[in-house]
Amino acid sequence: MADGENESPAAPTPYEEAMEALSSMINQRTRGTKTTIQFDLLFDYLKILELEDALDGLKIVHVAGTKGKGSTCTFTESILRNCGFRTGLFTSPHLIDVRERFRLDGVDISQEKFLAHFWWCFNRLKERTTEDLPMPPLFRFLTLLAFKIFAAEQVDVAIMEVGLGGRFDATNVVQKPVVCGITSLGYDHMEILGYTLGEIAGEKAGIIKRGIPAFTVQQPDEAMCVLEDEASSLNVDLQVVQPLDVNLLNGLKLGLEGEHQYVNAGLAIALSFTWLRRTGHLELANQEHAGSLPEQFIKGLTAATFQGRAQIVPDQYVDSENDGDLVFYLDGAHSPESMEICAKWFSGAVKGENQPDKVKPQVFDPSSAERVQLEILLFNCMSVRDPELLLPPLMKTCASQDVHFKKALFVPNVSVYHKVGTHNLTSSTVSEPNLSWQLTLQRAWDNSMQNDKGREAKQVDHVPEEKNDDSGKSGGSESSSVVFSSLPLAIKWLRDTVRQNQSVSLQVLVTGSLHLVGDVLKLTRK
């Protein structure tokens, strides 16, 4: 909330009090800590919360990976829910509300249930922790809370997505999962996991357990060798799953967009069949090699939803005669490989290719003399990432599909890393923010633009001239990029553009950060 917005702030609600308590557990220094001593504290927390037996009783699907682990978990949950089971799904991060991380039967946990389980865990830990056993950091607490929720709600299956890495991730306190999966591996969080694919794969492989079935997808040779060696040392036959054959969907489409989702869906199918077989549900499990998918699997795959991943959101706040004047394409890609995948999806989407009717934006005829469709990039990423590895693949892949960005907007995230909860997102949320990182991103983009030979064909002068004013912009009217001092100001500029130019429709790709995606969702939903 901006300073001075309310002279007498209202008393916090019970939910806001819980968010304040959660925020007290954020400690950047513990993020991704790779030490056995720190990891072993999790077992002490389980004992304090009396969750040891409950954890052993949960029938868990455990999934790690660099790309697609959230989508794979989402597909798996949807499949098993449509098979008639009560499901619990734990994913991260959340985009708008922390309760998104805990889904029961496909729905975010209610505030009432969340508060009951949250305060039980928080108060019990607060009473019994010591100097040698301090309160757990945020992600570890949320993982413990997930175990508490899923045990108390008596789910039939708990699908747990690894937060970061695998071997020392809080979710790896699970000793006896029903089945493990490792999605596509790539370069991410290298400052924590290592700077080679082999090192990264070694951390991800840490979730493989002796005697527990494990599956993965096609991997680069360096990563696959490490996964296979780890599995072999534990006498586990690591099975490599092929992407889902689209013909098995009987003419339907996956609920999650993008060609890469067929890889994730194939892994989810293998995890689901194995879970069914190992938990004694043989009637469905025995259909695995029937040459077709059970109806419940098809329904689960086609009905799956996952916010912020290849999601199309028309802006609802633009007062315009035409639908589709301002459309946001949201994808939380933040690695070089996922940037390329995101670019392929966005390019196909703005050209109206392979889009289901329920999300297809209104695409205007390029031959129309009155309307011009322009592609805009809205971007931010964490400062630990290298924009020179992220922005060129995005630009080049789009250009190869004849999609060229008229302008790139760089903004700081509204979400703050030292606080959990939904905040008031006004243009005055941050006063005089430090924009040095956004200016770095802008320079990286401008350098890439100089090497993009195909963009000249798309240089059209339908974006209104930017004036030197106090709106928080850095970039002239002829510039291919702009730095805004806040996200709300950037959104305002986009809305003003389409209001003032009836001949223009803006298709805005929002990517680089799931935090940014979540902030845009907050600002665009009514």
Short mmCIF file of C-alpha atoms in Angstrom, two decimals:
data_model
loop_
_atom_site.label_atom_id
_atom_site.label_comp_id
_atom_site.label_asym_id
_atom_site.label_seq_id
_atom_site.Cartn_x
_atom_site.Cartn_y
_atom_site.Cartn_z
CA MET A 1 0.00 0.00 0.00
CA ALA A 2 1.39 3.40 -0.95
CA ASP A 3 2.38 5.81 1.82
CA GLY A 4 -0.41 8.16 2.73
CA GLU A 5 -3.03 6.36 0.69
CA ASN A 6 -5.19 5.85 3.79
CA GLU A 7 -4.81 7.95 6.89
CA SER A 8 -6.29 5.23 9.08
CA PRO A 9 -5.38 1.80 7.70
CA ALA A 10 -7.95 -0.89 8.35
CA ALA A 11 -7.03 -3.63 10.79
CA PRO A 12 -5.48 -6.62 8.98
CA THR A 13 -7.78 -9.54 8.22
CA PRO A 14 -6.95 -13.01 9.60
CA TYR A 15 -5.63 -13.93 6.16
CA GLU A 16 -3.42 -10.83 5.99
CA GLU A 17 -2.07 -11.70 9.44
CA ALA A 18 -1.15 -15.14 8.12
CA MET A 19 0.64 -13.54 5.15
CA GLU A 20 2.63 -11.35 7.54
CA ALA A 21 3.63 -14.44 9.52
CA LEU A 22 4.64 -16.20 6.29
CA SER A 23 6.70 -13.20 5.23
CA SER A 24 8.68 -13.43 8.45
CA MET A 25 10.10 -16.75 7.21
CA ILE A 26 11.59 -15.38 3.99
CA ASN A 27 15.35 -15.62 4.16
CA GLN A 28 17.19 -15.27 0.87
CA ARG A 29 20.36 -16.77 2.29
CA THR A 30 18.75 -20.17 2.78
CA ARG A 31 17.48 -20.43 -0.80
CA GLY A 32 18.80 -23.61 -2.37
CA THR A 33 21.18 -24.39 0.52
CA LYS A 34 23.05 -27.56 -0.41
CA THR A 35 24.09 -28.98 2.94
CA THR A 36 23.13 -32.23 4.59
CA ILE A 37 22.96 -30.54 8.00
CA GLN A 38 20.38 -28.02 6.85
CA PHE A 39 18.40 -30.68 5.02
CA ASP A 40 18.31 -32.99 8.03
CA LEU A 41 16.50 -30.32 10.04
CA LEU A 42 13.42 -31.20 7.99
CA PHE A 43 13.10 -34.48 9.85
CA ASP A 44 13.07 -32.57 13.15
CA TYR A 45 10.29 -30.34 11.83
CA LEU A 46 8.29 -33.39 10.77
CA LYS A 47 8.64 -34.78 14.28
CA ILE A 48 7.48 -31.51 15.89
CA LEU A 49 4.45 -31.45 13.58
CA GLU A 50 3.73 -35.16 14.19
CA LEU A 51 3.82 -35.77 10.46
CA GLU A 52 6.23 -38.72 10.28
CA ASP A 53 3.56 -41.43 10.08
CA ALA A 54 1.25 -39.24 8.03
CA LEU A 55 3.98 -38.66 5.44
CA ASP A 56 4.64 -42.37 5.14
CA GLY A 57 0.91 -42.88 4.55
CA LEU A 58 0.70 -40.42 1.64
CA LYS A 59 0.82 -42.00 -1.82
CA ILE A 60 3.12 -39.50 -3.50
CA VAL A 61 4.14 -38.74 -7.07
CA HIS A 62 7.42 -36.79 -6.89
CA VAL A 63 8.58 -34.71 -9.88
CA ALA A 64 11.81 -32.76 -10.48
CA GLY A 65 13.25 -31.10 -13.58
CA THR A 66 14.26 -27.80 -15.15
CA LYS A 67 11.41 -27.34 -17.61
CA GLY A 68 7.89 -28.67 -17.47
CA LYS A 69 7.77 -30.10 -13.97
CA GLY A 70 4.79 -27.95 -13.00
CA SER A 71 2.96 -28.86 -16.21
CA THR A 72 3.74 -32.55 -15.73
CA CYS A 73 2.39 -32.40 -12.18
CA THR A 74 -0.71 -30.59 -13.44
CA PHE A 75 -1.39 -33.23 -16.10
CA THR A 76 -0.82 -36.04 -13.58
CA GLU A 77 -3.20 -34.50 -11.05
CA SER A 78 -5.88 -33.96 -13.69
CA ILE A 79 -5.58 -37.54 -14.97
CA LEU A 80 -5.85 -39.13 -11.54
CA ARG A 81 -8.66 -36.81 -10.46
CA ASN A 82 -10.62 -37.81 -13.54
CA CYS A 83 -9.97 -41.43 -12.60
CA GLY A 84 -12.02 -40.74 -9.47
CA PHE A 85 -9.33 -40.12 -6.87
CA ARG A 86 -9.13 -37.31 -4.30
CA THR A 87 -6.03 -35.36 -5.27
CA GLY A 88 -3.60 -32.98 -3.63
CA LEU A 89 -1.24 -30.92 -5.79
CA PHE A 90 1.71 -28.89 -4.49
CA THR A 91 3.43 -26.56 -6.98
CA SER A 92 5.49 -23.39 -6.91
CA PRO A 93 5.70 -20.50 -7.19
CA HIS A 94 2.28 -18.94 -6.82
CA LEU A 95 1.29 -16.13 -9.15
CA ILE A 96 -1.34 -14.18 -7.21
CA ASP A 97 -2.24 -16.00 -3.97
CA VAL A 98 -0.13 -18.43 -1.95
CA ARG A 99 -3.11 -20.80 -1.78
CA GLU A 100 -2.50 -21.62 -5.46
CA ARG A 101 0.34 -23.85 -4.25
CA PHE A 102 -2.09 -26.19 -2.49
CA ARG A 103 -4.83 -27.63 -4.70
CA LEU A 104 -7.43 -30.11 -3.48
CA ASP A 105 -9.37 -31.90 -6.20
CA GLY A 106 -8.14 -29.34 -8.73
CA VAL A 107 -9.17 -26.25 -6.73
CA ASP A 108 -7.05 -23.90 -4.61
CA ILE A 109 -7.49 -24.62 -0.92
CA SER A 110 -10.10 -22.39 0.73
CA GLN A 111 -9.02 -19.57 3.02
CA GLU A 112 -10.77 -21.25 5.94
CA LYS A 113 -8.91 -24.53 5.54
CA PHE A 114 -5.64 -22.80 4.76
CA LEU A 115 -5.80 -20.66 7.91
CA ALA A 116 -6.66 -23.64 10.12
CA HIS A 117 -3.74 -25.73 8.90
CA PHE A 118 -1.37 -22.77 8.65
CA TRP A 119 -1.77 -21.56 12.22
CA TRP A 120 -1.61 -25.09 13.62
CA CYS A 121 1.77 -25.63 11.95
CA PHE A 122 3.11 -22.12 12.52
CA ASN A 123 2.23 -21.95 16.22
CA ARG A 124 3.50 -25.45 16.95
CA LEU A 125 6.84 -24.72 15.30
CA LYS A 126 7.09 -21.30 16.94
CA GLU A 127 6.59 -22.88 20.38
CA ARG A 128 9.14 -25.65 19.92
CA THR A 129 11.93 -24.26 17.77
CA THR A 130 15.21 -23.24 19.41
CA GLU A 131 18.42 -21.44 18.54
CA ASP A 132 19.77 -24.70 17.11
CA LEU A 133 16.46 -25.48 15.40
CA PRO A 134 15.11 -22.14 14.14
CA MET A 135 11.89 -21.58 12.26
CA PRO A 136 12.16 -23.08 8.78
CA PRO A 137 12.58 -20.72 5.82
CA LEU A 138 9.55 -20.05 3.65
CA PHE A 139 9.66 -22.86 1.08
CA ARG A 140 10.43 -25.50 3.67
CA PHE A 141 7.53 -24.32 5.78
CA LEU A 142 5.20 -24.39 2.78
CA THR A 143 6.31 -27.92 1.97
CA LEU A 144 5.63 -29.05 5.53
CA LEU A 145 2.28 -27.29 5.35
CA ALA A 146 1.47 -29.20 2.15
CA PHE A 147 2.12 -32.50 3.92
CA LYS A 148 -0.11 -31.40 6.79
CA ILE A 149 -2.92 -30.30 4.45
CA PHE A 150 -2.83 -33.42 2.28
CA ALA A 151 -2.71 -35.74 5.27
CA ALA A 152 -5.53 -33.93 7.11
CA GLU A 153 -7.67 -33.77 3.97
CA GLN A 154 -7.08 -37.49 3.37
CA VAL A 155 -6.14 -37.24 -0.28
CA ASP A 156 -5.73 -40.47 -2.23
CA VAL A 157 -2.70 -39.13 -4.08
CA ALA A 158 -0.33 -36.21 -3.45
CA ILE A 159 1.58 -34.83 -6.43
CA MET A 160 4.65 -32.93 -5.23
CA GLU A 161 6.65 -30.63 -7.49
CA VAL A 162 10.27 -30.04 -6.46
CA GLY A 163 10.96 -26.38 -5.73
CA LEU A 164 14.63 -26.15 -6.70
CA GLY A 165 17.09 -28.87 -7.60
CA GLY A 166 16.07 -32.12 -5.98
CA ARG A 167 18.60 -33.74 -3.67
CA PHE A 168 18.37 -31.06 -0.97
CA ASP A 169 14.93 -29.72 -1.85
CA ALA A 170 12.42 -29.74 1.00
CA THR A 171 10.10 -32.08 -0.93
CA ASN A 172 12.86 -34.71 -0.93
CA VAL A 173 12.15 -35.43 2.72
CA VAL A 174 9.74 -37.93 1.14
CA GLN A 175 11.42 -41.31 1.56
CA LYS A 176 8.86 -43.62 -0.02
CA PRO A 177 7.11 -42.06 -3.00
CA VAL A 178 5.04 -44.30 -5.24
CA VAL A 179 6.84 -43.09 -8.37
CA CYS A 180 9.37 -40.41 -9.39
CA GLY A 181 9.68 -38.38 -12.57
CA ILE A 182 12.34 -36.07 -13.98
CA THR A 183 11.30 -33.65 -16.72
CA SER A 184 13.49 -31.97 -19.35
CA LEU A 185 16.79 -30.66 -17.98
CA GLY A 186 18.55 -27.44 -18.93
CA TYR A 187 20.54 -24.53 -17.56
CA ASP A 188 18.82 -22.73 -14.70
CA HIS A 189 19.70 -21.76 -11.12
CA MET A 190 23.32 -22.52 -12.04
CA GLU A 191 24.66 -20.47 -9.16
CA ILE A 192 23.10 -23.09 -6.88
CA LEU A 193 22.93 -26.32 -8.88
CA GLY A 194 26.14 -26.12 -10.92
CA TYR A 195 27.32 -24.80 -14.26
CA THR A 196 27.25 -28.03 -16.28
CA LEU A 197 24.34 -30.22 -17.29
CA GLY A 198 26.02 -33.08 -15.47
CA GLU A 199 26.08 -31.19 -12.17
CA ILE A 200 22.49 -30.05 -12.63
CA ALA A 201 21.36 -33.59 -13.48
CA GLY A 202 23.13 -34.89 -10.37
CA GLU A 203 21.03 -32.60 -8.18
CA LYS A 204 17.78 -33.52 -9.96
CA ALA A 205 18.60 -37.24 -9.76
CA GLY A 206 18.68 -36.91 -5.98
CA ILE A 207 14.94 -37.62 -5.85
CA ILE A 208 15.43 -41.16 -7.23
CA LYS A 209 14.89 -43.70 -4.45
CA ARG A 210 16.01 -47.30 -4.18
CA GLY A 211 13.30 -49.67 -5.37
CA ILE A 212 10.99 -46.87 -6.56
CA PRO A 213 10.10 -46.68 -10.28
CA ALA A 214 11.59 -43.64 -11.98
CA PHE A 215 10.84 -42.08 -15.36
CA THR A 216 12.37 -39.34 -17.44
CA VAL A 217 12.13 -37.90 -20.96
CA GLN A 218 14.74 -37.59 -23.69
CA GLN A 219 17.70 -35.63 -22.30
CA PRO A 220 21.02 -34.28 -23.60
CA ASP A 221 23.65 -37.02 -23.42
CA GLU A 222 25.59 -35.40 -20.59
CA ALA A 223 22.48 -35.20 -18.41
CA MET A 224 21.16 -38.65 -19.34
CA CYS A 225 24.44 -40.35 -18.40
CA VAL A 226 24.30 -38.85 -14.91
CA LEU A 227 20.63 -39.80 -14.43
CA GLU A 228 21.29 -43.37 -15.56
CA ASP A 229 24.35 -43.73 -13.32
CA GLU A 230 22.42 -42.48 -10.28
CA ALA A 231 19.51 -44.82 -11.01
CA SER A 232 21.82 -47.77 -11.58
CA SER A 233 23.57 -47.19 -8.25
CA LEU A 234 20.15 -47.54 -6.59
CA ASN A 235 19.13 -50.59 -8.66
CA VAL A 236 16.44 -48.56 -10.38
CA ASP A 237 15.59 -49.15 -14.04
CA LEU A 238 15.22 -45.56 -15.25
CA GLN A 239 12.69 -45.59 -18.07
CA VAL A 240 12.72 -42.98 -20.84
CA VAL A 241 9.24 -41.93 -21.94
CA GLN A 242 8.37 -40.79 -25.45
CA PRO A 243 6.18 -37.73 -26.11
CA LEU A 244 2.44 -38.34 -26.29
CA ASP A 245 1.20 -39.33 -29.73
CA VAL A 246 -1.38 -36.67 -30.62
CA ASN A 247 -3.55 -39.33 -32.29
CA LEU A 248 -4.24 -40.87 -28.88
CA LEU A 249 -6.32 -37.80 -27.97
CA ASN A 250 -8.99 -38.72 -30.52
CA GLY A 251 -8.97 -35.33 -32.22
CA LEU A 252 -8.91 -33.29 -29.00
CA LYS A 253 -6.20 -30.88 -27.80
CA LEU A 254 -4.15 -30.83 -24.65
CA GLY A 255 -5.39 -28.41 -22.01
CA LEU A 256 -1.95 -26.77 -21.87
CA GLU A 257 -0.67 -25.01 -24.99
CA GLY A 258 2.60 -25.63 -26.81
CA GLU A 259 4.22 -28.51 -28.68
CA HIS A 260 6.54 -29.15 -25.71
CA GLN A 261 3.51 -30.13 -23.62
CA TYR A 262 3.33 -33.46 -25.48
CA VAL A 263 6.64 -34.33 -23.82
CA ASN A 264 5.22 -33.44 -20.39
CA ALA A 265 1.96 -35.26 -21.12
CA GLY A 266 3.83 -38.42 -22.09
CA LEU A 267 5.66 -38.37 -18.76
CA ALA A 268 2.45 -37.68 -16.85
CA ILE A 269 0.78 -40.69 -18.48
CA ALA A 270 3.63 -42.97 -17.43
CA LEU A 271 3.57 -41.60 -13.86
CA SER A 272 -0.21 -42.04 -13.66
CA PHE A 273 -0.25 -45.62 -14.96
CA THR A 274 2.57 -46.56 -12.57
CA TRP A 275 0.80 -44.94 -9.63
CA LEU A 276 -2.38 -46.86 -10.47
CA ARG A 277 -0.54 -50.15 -10.78
CA ARG A 278 1.52 -49.76 -7.58
CA THR A 279 -1.52 -48.72 -5.53
CA GLY A 280 -3.55 -51.73 -6.68
CA HIS A 281 -5.91 -50.08 -9.17
CA LEU A 282 -5.24 -52.64 -11.85
CA GLU A 283 -8.39 -52.22 -13.94
CA LEU A 284 -7.13 -48.90 -15.29
CA ALA A 285 -3.43 -49.73 -14.98
CA ASN A 286 -3.78 -52.77 -17.24
CA GLN A 287 -4.90 -50.51 -20.11
CA GLU A 288 -1.40 -49.01 -20.40
CA HIS A 289 -0.42 -51.11 -23.41
CA ALA A 290 -3.82 -51.29 -25.05
CA GLY A 291 -2.87 -48.99 -27.93
CA SER A 292 -5.30 -46.33 -26.74
CA LEU A 293 -5.74 -44.14 -23.70
CA PRO A 294 -8.50 -44.65 -21.13
CA GLU A 295 -11.27 -42.08 -21.43
CA GLN A 296 -10.37 -40.72 -17.99
CA PHE A 297 -6.80 -40.04 -19.16
CA ILE A 298 -7.98 -38.17 -22.25
CA LYS A 299 -10.35 -36.07 -20.18
CA GLY A 300 -7.62 -35.28 -17.68
CA LEU A 301 -5.11 -34.28 -20.34
CA THR A 302 -7.54 -32.09 -22.27
CA ALA A 303 -9.08 -30.40 -19.21
CA ALA A 304 -5.81 -29.54 -17.42
CA THR A 305 -5.22 -25.86 -16.62
CA PHE A 306 -2.12 -24.07 -15.32
CA GLN A 307 -2.02 -20.29 -14.86
CA GLY A 308 0.80 -18.32 -16.37
CA ARG A 309 1.98 -20.98 -18.78
CA ALA A 310 1.09 -20.29 -22.41
CA GLN A 311 -2.00 -18.41 -21.19
CA ILE A 312 -3.87 -15.88 -23.32
CA VAL A 313 -5.70 -13.09 -21.47
CA PRO A 314 -7.58 -10.34 -23.38
CA ASP A 315 -7.47 -7.12 -21.37
CA GLN A 316 -10.86 -6.39 -19.82
CA TYR A 317 -10.20 -2.76 -18.94
CA VAL A 318 -9.87 -1.29 -22.42
CA ASP A 319 -13.06 0.50 -23.49
CA SER A 320 -12.93 -0.25 -27.19
CA GLU A 321 -15.32 -1.13 -29.95
CA ASN A 322 -13.16 -4.05 -31.01
CA ASP A 323 -12.43 -7.25 -29.10
CA GLY A 324 -8.77 -8.19 -29.03
CA ASP A 325 -7.41 -4.64 -29.13
CA LEU A 326 -5.10 -5.49 -26.22
CA VAL A 327 -4.26 -9.13 -25.56
CA PHE A 328 -1.66 -10.44 -23.11
CA TYR A 329 0.19 -13.69 -23.85
CA LEU A 330 1.56 -14.93 -20.55
CA ASP A 331 4.37 -17.44 -20.14
CA GLY A 332 6.81 -17.66 -17.26
CA ALA A 333 9.74 -18.85 -19.39
CA HIS A 334 13.08 -17.93 -17.82
CA SER A 335 15.75 -20.17 -19.37
CA PRO A 336 17.24 -20.12 -22.89
CA GLU A 337 15.46 -23.33 -23.86
CA SER A 338 12.10 -22.27 -22.50
CA MET A 339 12.45 -18.86 -24.21
CA GLU A 340 12.67 -20.60 -27.56
CA ILE A 341 9.63 -22.72 -26.75
CA CYS A 342 7.73 -19.64 -25.59
CA ALA A 343 8.62 -17.81 -28.79
CA LYS A 344 7.29 -20.65 -30.95
CA TRP A 345 4.04 -20.70 -29.00
CA PHE A 346 3.59 -16.92 -29.14
CA SER A 347 4.35 -16.76 -32.85
CA GLY A 348 1.77 -19.42 -33.62
CA ALA A 349 -0.77 -17.85 -31.31
CA VAL A 350 -0.64 -14.34 -32.76
CA LYS A 351 -0.95 -15.81 -36.24
CA GLY A 352 -3.98 -17.84 -35.14
CA GLU A 353 -2.30 -21.21 -35.63
CA ASN A 354 -3.31 -24.29 -33.63
CA GLN A 355 -5.32 -22.31 -31.09
CA PRO A 356 -8.48 -23.80 -29.55
CA ASP A 357 -11.55 -21.60 -29.96
CA LYS A 358 -11.83 -20.99 -26.23
CA VAL A 359 -8.60 -18.97 -26.15
CA LYS A 360 -8.08 -17.86 -29.76
CA PRO A 361 -7.56 -14.09 -29.87
CA GLN A 362 -9.20 -12.02 -32.54
CA VAL A 363 -6.64 -11.88 -35.32
CA PHE A 364 -7.06 -9.07 -37.80
CA ASP A 365 -6.60 -9.38 -41.53
CA PRO A 366 -3.12 -8.07 -42.37
CA SER A 367 -4.49 -6.82 -45.70
CA SER A 368 -6.92 -4.49 -43.92
CA ALA A 369 -6.15 -0.84 -44.64
CA GLU A 370 -7.58 0.27 -41.31
CA ARG A 371 -6.14 -2.03 -38.64
CA VAL A 372 -2.60 -3.08 -37.85
CA GLN A 373 -1.64 -5.81 -35.39
CA LEU A 374 1.57 -5.06 -33.49
CA GLU A 375 3.57 -7.39 -31.28
CA ILE A 376 4.97 -5.93 -28.05
CA LEU A 377 7.32 -7.55 -25.53
CA LEU A 378 6.84 -6.90 -21.80
CA PHE A 379 9.84 -8.34 -19.98
CA ASN A 380 11.73 -8.67 -16.75
CA CYS A 381 13.91 -11.39 -15.25
CA MET A 382 15.91 -11.98 -12.10
CA SER A 383 19.32 -10.33 -12.00
CA VAL A 384 21.03 -13.73 -11.59
CA ARG A 385 20.02 -14.56 -15.16
CA ASP A 386 21.96 -13.52 -18.25
CA PRO A 387 19.78 -11.49 -20.64
CA GLU A 388 22.26 -12.18 -23.44
CA LEU A 389 21.22 -15.83 -23.18
CA LEU A 390 17.47 -15.13 -22.92
CA LEU A 391 16.57 -12.30 -25.27
CA PRO A 392 18.36 -13.34 -28.50
CA PRO A 393 16.70 -16.80 -28.66
CA LEU A 394 13.32 -15.16 -28.09
CA MET A 395 13.85 -12.56 -30.80
CA LYS A 396 15.41 -14.90 -33.36
CA THR A 397 12.80 -17.64 -32.93
CA CYS A 398 9.96 -15.15 -33.36
CA ALA A 399 11.71 -13.60 -36.38
CA SER A 400 12.05 -17.05 -37.98
CA GLN A 401 8.25 -17.26 -37.78
CA ASP A 402 7.93 -13.77 -39.31
CA VAL A 403 6.89 -12.26 -36.00
CA HIS A 404 8.77 -9.08 -35.10
CA PHE A 405 8.36 -6.97 -31.97
CA LYS A 406 7.54 -3.32 -32.61
CA LYS A 407 8.67 -2.38 -29.12
CA ALA A 408 10.02 -3.99 -25.95
CA LEU A 409 8.96 -2.70 -22.53
CA PHE A 410 11.17 -3.38 -19.51
CA VAL A 411 9.74 -3.02 -16.02
CA PRO A 412 10.55 -3.93 -12.43
CA ASN A 413 8.27 -6.50 -10.85
CA VAL A 414 5.58 -5.22 -8.50
CA SER A 415 5.87 -8.29 -6.27
CA VAL A 416 8.48 -7.93 -3.59
CA TYR A 417 10.57 -10.88 -2.45
CA HIS A 418 10.42 -9.95 1.22
CA LYS A 419 6.64 -10.15 1.44
CA VAL A 420 3.94 -12.73 0.73
CA GLY A 421 0.43 -11.70 -0.24
CA THR A 422 -1.62 -9.63 -2.66
CA HIS A 423 -0.63 -5.98 -2.59
CA ASN A 424 -2.20 -2.80 -3.88
CA LEU A 425 -0.74 -2.44 -7.36
CA THR A 426 -0.87 1.28 -8.09
CA SER A 427 1.50 3.38 -10.12
CA SER A 428 2.89 4.74 -6.88
CA THR A 429 3.63 1.32 -5.38
CA VAL A 430 7.35 2.02 -5.62
CA SER A 431 8.85 5.48 -5.30
CA GLU A 432 12.02 6.13 -7.30
CA PRO A 433 12.82 2.45 -7.99
CA ASN A 434 16.31 1.35 -8.95
CA LEU A 435 16.04 0.70 -12.69
CA SER A 436 19.69 -0.20 -13.32
CA TRP A 437 18.78 -3.83 -14.07
CA GLN A 438 15.97 -2.85 -16.43
CA LEU A 439 18.39 -0.55 -18.27
CA THR A 440 20.78 -3.49 -18.59
CA LEU A 441 17.98 -5.55 -20.11
CA GLN A 442 17.18 -2.71 -22.48
CA ARG A 443 20.80 -2.53 -23.68
CA ALA A 444 20.84 -6.29 -24.27
CA TRP A 445 17.64 -6.00 -26.31
CA ASP A 446 18.85 -3.04 -28.35
CA ASN A 447 22.09 -4.89 -29.15
CA SER A 448 20.10 -7.88 -30.35
CA MET A 449 17.82 -5.65 -32.40
CA GLN A 450 20.80 -4.30 -34.32
CA ASN A 451 21.53 -7.84 -35.45
CA ASP A 452 17.93 -8.62 -36.40
CA LYS A 453 17.88 -8.05 -40.13
CA GLY A 454 14.25 -9.00 -40.60
CA ARG A 455 12.60 -6.44 -38.38
CA GLU A 456 12.61 -3.57 -40.88
CA ALA A 457 9.65 -5.06 -42.69
CA LYS A 458 7.56 -4.52 -39.58
CA GLN A 459 8.56 -0.90 -38.90
CA VAL A 460 5.22 0.90 -38.92
CA ASP A 461 4.43 4.15 -37.18
CA HIS A 462 1.18 3.32 -35.42
CA VAL A 463 2.48 3.46 -31.85
CA PRO A 464 1.89 6.99 -30.52
CA GLU A 465 4.83 9.26 -29.96
CA GLU A 466 6.25 9.13 -26.46
CA LYS A 467 6.65 12.51 -24.91
CA ASN A 468 9.11 13.57 -22.28
CA ASP A 469 6.94 13.68 -19.21
CA ASP A 470 6.73 12.28 -15.71
CA SER A 471 5.20 8.95 -16.71
CA GLY A 472 8.28 6.98 -15.81
CA LYS A 473 9.51 6.09 -19.32
CA SER A 474 13.04 5.92 -20.65
CA GLY A 475 13.10 5.72 -24.44
CA GLY A 476 12.23 8.02 -27.31
CA SER A 477 9.53 7.71 -29.94
CA GLU A 478 11.92 6.12 -32.42
CA SER A 479 13.34 3.67 -29.91
CA SER A 480 12.63 -0.03 -30.18
CA SER A 481 12.59 -0.31 -26.38
CA VAL A 482 11.34 1.55 -23.32
CA VAL A 483 12.06 1.26 -19.61
CA PHE A 484 9.10 2.07 -17.38
CA SER A 485 9.54 2.85 -13.72
CA SER A 486 6.64 0.56 -12.79
CA LEU A 487 4.47 -2.15 -14.29
CA PRO A 488 1.20 -0.22 -13.76
CA LEU A 489 2.63 2.65 -15.83
CA ALA A 490 3.53 0.24 -18.63
CA ILE A 491 0.03 -1.26 -18.58
CA LYS A 492 -1.46 2.24 -18.64
CA TRP A 493 0.66 3.13 -21.66
CA LEU A 494 -0.52 0.00 -23.51
CA ARG A 495 -4.17 0.80 -22.74
CA ASP A 496 -3.77 4.44 -23.75
CA THR A 497 -2.17 3.35 -26.99
CA VAL A 498 -5.13 1.27 -28.14
CA ARG A 499 -7.64 3.85 -26.91
CA GLN A 500 -5.95 6.62 -28.86
CA ASN A 501 -5.28 4.57 -31.99
CA GLN A 502 -8.32 2.74 -33.30
CA SER A 503 -6.22 1.38 -36.16
CA VAL A 504 -3.94 -0.57 -33.78
CA SER A 505 -4.29 -3.83 -31.89
CA LEU A 506 -1.49 -4.83 -29.49
CA GLN A 507 -0.51 -8.43 -28.85
CA VAL A 508 1.73 -8.34 -25.77
CA LEU A 509 4.05 -11.19 -24.81
CA VAL A 510 4.74 -11.17 -21.06
CA THR A 511 7.67 -13.39 -20.15
CA GLY A 512 11.01 -13.75 -18.35
CA SER A 513 9.59 -14.06 -14.84
CA LEU A 514 6.66 -15.85 -13.23
CA HIS A 515 6.53 -12.99 -10.74
CA LEU A 516 5.96 -10.57 -13.63
CA VAL A 517 3.31 -12.87 -15.09
CA GLY A 518 1.51 -12.96 -11.75
CA ASP A 519 1.63 -9.19 -11.45
CA VAL A 520 0.13 -8.75 -14.93
CA LEU A 521 -2.64 -11.20 -14.04
CA LYS A 522 -3.44 -9.10 -10.97
CA LEU A 523 -3.65 -5.94 -13.04
CA THR A 524 -5.73 -7.36 -15.88
CA ARG A 525 -8.38 -9.33 -14.04
CA LYS A 526 -11.59 -7.74 -12.81
#
